Amino acid sequence: MRAAWAALLVGLWVGWPDTAEAARPRHQFTGVVNLNEASASQLDLLPGIGEKAAQRIIQHREKRRFQRVEELVRVKGFGKKKFLKLKPHLALDGPTTLRVEQVLMPADGKEVVATNN
């Protein structure tokens, strides 16, 4: 009886593979954010960036505009690791075009790619 309860509790804690959703949502980011012109809400769209981090970016650029995207590491809270994650989505000129879309990922973690052969 104890084994049955333990199995039930472990199943609830870990989750039953068949009862979980067939696919789990994840976010896909496309486009770029102009570090020198973007609003706080536009900066907030970047992965891992919240309201406070967006405000720190704005405060930094009010003192000195970004000349290179790598200068983002000078802003408090932005290290090399976070910068490398954000780099594909950063720009210094042009419009902010970042879009966040929700994409369904299969439960096994492998994306399904359809091809026409």
PDB file of C-alpha atoms in Angstrom:
ATOM      1  CA  MET A   1       0.000   0.000   0.000  1.00  0.00           C
ATOM      2  CA  ARG A   2       2.837   2.391   0.829  1.00  0.00           C
ATOM      3  CA  ALA A   3       4.413   1.685  -2.544  1.00  0.00           C
ATOM      4  CA  ALA A   4       1.148   2.569  -4.293  1.00  0.00           C
ATOM      5  CA  TRP A   5       0.913   5.877  -2.436  1.00  0.00           C
ATOM      6  CA  ALA A   6       4.548   6.637  -3.125  1.00  0.00           C
ATOM      7  CA  ALA A   7       4.051   5.914  -6.826  1.00  0.00           C
ATOM      8  CA  LEU A   8       0.971   8.155  -6.866  1.00  0.00           C
ATOM      9  CA  LEU A   9       2.813  11.006  -5.171  1.00  0.00           C
ATOM     10  CA  VAL A  10       5.817  10.679  -7.483  1.00  0.00           C
ATOM     11  CA  GLY A  11       3.473  10.604 -10.475  1.00  0.00           C
ATOM     12  CA  LEU A  12       1.756  13.780  -9.319  1.00  0.00           C
ATOM     13  CA  TRP A  13       5.062  15.479  -8.610  1.00  0.00           C
ATOM     14  CA  VAL A  14       6.776  14.478 -11.861  1.00  0.00           C
ATOM     15  CA  GLY A  15       3.639  14.450 -13.987  1.00  0.00           C
ATOM     16  CA  TRP A  16       2.185  11.630 -15.960  1.00  0.00           C
ATOM     17  CA  PRO A  17       3.512  11.574 -19.510  1.00  0.00           C
ATOM     18  CA  ASP A  18       0.120  10.896 -21.094  1.00  0.00           C
ATOM     19  CA  THR A  19      -1.826  13.402 -19.022  1.00  0.00           C
ATOM     20  CA  ALA A  20       0.489  16.312 -19.777  1.00  0.00           C
ATOM     21  CA  GLU A  21      -0.254  18.449 -22.774  1.00  0.00           C
ATOM     22  CA  ALA A  22       1.006  16.968 -26.016  1.00  0.00           C
ATOM     23  CA  ALA A  23       2.914  20.170 -26.680  1.00  0.00           C
ATOM     24  CA  ARG A  24       4.195  22.898 -24.397  1.00  0.00           C
ATOM     25  CA  PRO A  25       4.387  26.528 -25.447  1.00  0.00           C
ATOM     26  CA  ARG A  26       7.661  28.396 -25.858  1.00  0.00           C
ATOM     27  CA  HIS A  27       8.430  31.857 -27.158  1.00  0.00           C
ATOM     28  CA  GLN A  28      10.034  32.602 -30.486  1.00  0.00           C
ATOM     29  CA  PHE A  29      11.625  36.018 -30.937  1.00  0.00           C
ATOM     30  CA  THR A  30      11.989  37.557 -34.388  1.00  0.00           C
ATOM     31  CA  GLY A  31      13.246  41.001 -35.303  1.00  0.00           C
ATOM     32  CA  VAL A  32      15.417  43.511 -33.485  1.00  0.00           C
ATOM     33  CA  VAL A  33      15.193  46.236 -30.857  1.00  0.00           C
ATOM     34  CA  ASN A  34      16.917  49.561 -31.468  1.00  0.00           C
ATOM     35  CA  LEU A  35      18.828  50.182 -28.222  1.00  0.00           C
ATOM     36  CA  ASN A  36      19.034  53.936 -28.900  1.00  0.00           C
ATOM     37  CA  GLU A  37      15.351  54.530 -29.683  1.00  0.00           C
ATOM     38  CA  ALA A  38      13.202  51.755 -28.162  1.00  0.00           C
ATOM     39  CA  SER A  39      10.663  52.513 -25.469  1.00  0.00           C
ATOM     40  CA  ALA A  40      10.668  50.711 -22.133  1.00  0.00           C
ATOM     41  CA  SER A  41       7.813  48.470 -23.288  1.00  0.00           C
ATOM     42  CA  GLN A  42       9.723  47.547 -26.460  1.00  0.00           C
ATOM     43  CA  LEU A  43      12.875  46.752 -24.472  1.00  0.00           C
ATOM     44  CA  ASP A  44      10.747  44.685 -22.096  1.00  0.00           C
ATOM     45  CA  LEU A  45       9.921  42.339 -25.014  1.00  0.00           C
ATOM     46  CA  LEU A  46      13.530  41.114 -25.103  1.00  0.00           C
ATOM     47  CA  PRO A  47      14.004  37.639 -23.599  1.00  0.00           C
ATOM     48  CA  GLY A  48      14.928  37.863 -19.921  1.00  0.00           C
ATOM     49  CA  ILE A  49      14.475  41.656 -19.721  1.00  0.00           C
ATOM     50  CA  GLY A  50      12.008  43.119 -17.274  1.00  0.00           C
ATOM     51  CA  GLU A  51      10.769  46.590 -16.510  1.00  0.00           C
ATOM     52  CA  LYS A  52      13.696  47.510 -14.246  1.00  0.00           C
ATOM     53  CA  ALA A  53      16.326  46.341 -16.728  1.00  0.00           C
ATOM     54  CA  ALA A  54      14.580  48.285 -19.497  1.00  0.00           C
ATOM     55  CA  GLN A  55      14.707  51.421 -17.323  1.00  0.00           C
ATOM     56  CA  ARG A  56      18.451  50.911 -16.703  1.00  0.00           C
ATOM     57  CA  ILE A  57      19.049  50.719 -20.460  1.00  0.00           C
ATOM     58  CA  ILE A  58      17.122  53.967 -20.978  1.00  0.00           C
ATOM     59  CA  GLN A  59      19.027  55.709 -18.166  1.00  0.00           C
ATOM     60  CA  HIS A  60      22.330  54.586 -19.683  1.00  0.00           C
ATOM     61  CA  ARG A  61      21.493  55.848 -23.179  1.00  0.00           C
ATOM     62  CA  GLU A  62      20.307  59.209 -21.790  1.00  0.00           C
ATOM     63  CA  LYS A  63      23.871  59.741 -20.553  1.00  0.00           C
ATOM     64  CA  ARG A  64      25.538  58.306 -23.643  1.00  0.00           C
ATOM     65  CA  ARG A  65      24.021  56.725 -26.734  1.00  0.00           C
ATOM     66  CA  PHE A  66      25.146  53.236 -27.620  1.00  0.00           C
ATOM     67  CA  GLN A  67      27.876  53.213 -30.268  1.00  0.00           C
ATOM     68  CA  ARG A  68      28.107  49.403 -30.332  1.00  0.00           C
ATOM     69  CA  VAL A  69      25.664  46.764 -29.096  1.00  0.00           C
ATOM     70  CA  GLU A  70      28.491  45.283 -26.994  1.00  0.00           C
ATOM     71  CA  GLU A  71      28.266  48.367 -24.745  1.00  0.00           C
ATOM     72  CA  LEU A  72      25.142  46.836 -23.213  1.00  0.00           C
ATOM     73  CA  VAL A  73      27.421  44.961 -20.775  1.00  0.00           C
ATOM     74  CA  ARG A  74      28.192  48.359 -19.187  1.00  0.00           C
ATOM     75  CA  VAL A  75      24.597  48.526 -17.945  1.00  0.00           C
ATOM     76  CA  LYS A  76      24.126  47.092 -14.466  1.00  0.00           C
ATOM     77  CA  GLY A  77      22.685  43.580 -14.591  1.00  0.00           C
ATOM     78  CA  PHE A  78      23.946  42.775 -18.091  1.00  0.00           C
ATOM     79  CA  GLY A  79      26.875  40.429 -18.242  1.00  0.00           C
ATOM     80  CA  LYS A  80      28.490  38.675 -21.147  1.00  0.00           C
ATOM     81  CA  LYS A  81      26.183  35.660 -20.904  1.00  0.00           C
ATOM     82  CA  LYS A  82      22.985  37.712 -21.026  1.00  0.00           C
ATOM     83  CA  PHE A  83      24.413  39.900 -23.791  1.00  0.00           C
ATOM     84  CA  LEU A  84      25.197  36.866 -25.974  1.00  0.00           C
ATOM     85  CA  LYS A  85      21.601  35.696 -25.556  1.00  0.00           C
ATOM     86  CA  LEU A  86      20.277  39.107 -26.611  1.00  0.00           C
ATOM     87  CA  LYS A  87      22.799  39.982 -29.341  1.00  0.00           C
ATOM     88  CA  PRO A  88      20.788  38.601 -32.299  1.00  0.00           C
ATOM     89  CA  HIS A  89      17.915  40.894 -31.296  1.00  0.00           C
ATOM     90  CA  LEU A  90      19.875  44.138 -30.828  1.00  0.00           C
ATOM     91  CA  ALA A  91      20.398  47.017 -33.244  1.00  0.00           C
ATOM     92  CA  LEU A  92      21.620  50.608 -33.020  1.00  0.00           C
ATOM     93  CA  ASP A  93      19.613  52.166 -35.835  1.00  0.00           C
ATOM     94  CA  GLY A  94      16.458  51.523 -37.786  1.00  0.00           C
ATOM     95  CA  PRO A  95      13.039  50.622 -36.456  1.00  0.00           C
ATOM     96  CA  THR A  96      12.300  48.242 -33.624  1.00  0.00           C
ATOM     97  CA  THR A  97      10.755  45.182 -35.237  1.00  0.00           C
ATOM     98  CA  LEU A  98      10.884  42.612 -32.411  1.00  0.00           C
ATOM     99  CA  ARG A  99       7.911  40.252 -32.312  1.00  0.00           C
ATOM    100  CA  VAL A 100       7.253  37.539 -29.749  1.00  0.00           C
ATOM    101  CA  GLU A 101       5.264  34.537 -30.911  1.00  0.00           C
ATOM    102  CA  GLN A 102       4.185  31.510 -28.944  1.00  0.00           C
ATOM    103  CA  VAL A 103       5.194  28.236 -30.592  1.00  0.00           C
ATOM    104  CA  LEU A 104       4.097  24.797 -29.470  1.00  0.00           C
ATOM    105  CA  MET A 105       6.926  22.387 -28.677  1.00  0.00           C
ATOM    106  CA  PRO A 106       6.238  18.624 -28.546  1.00  0.00           C
ATOM    107  CA  ALA A 107       6.520  17.150 -25.051  1.00  0.00           C
ATOM    108  CA  ASP A 108       9.689  15.242 -26.041  1.00  0.00           C
ATOM    109  CA  GLY A 109      11.426  18.598 -26.636  1.00  0.00           C
ATOM    110  CA  LYS A 110      12.122  18.015 -30.314  1.00  0.00           C
ATOM    111  CA  GLU A 111      10.745  20.487 -32.797  1.00  0.00           C
ATOM    112  CA  VAL A 112       8.866  18.973 -35.680  1.00  0.00           C
ATOM    113  CA  VAL A 113       9.980  20.326 -39.031  1.00  0.00           C
ATOM    114  CA  ALA A 114       7.832  19.606 -42.043  1.00  0.00           C
ATOM    115  CA  THR A 115       9.625  19.324 -45.373  1.00  0.00           C
ATOM    116  CA  ASN A 116       8.335  18.881 -48.890  1.00  0.00           C
ATOM    117  CA  ASN A 117      10.394  16.244 -50.689  1.00  0.00           C
TER     118      ASN A 117
END
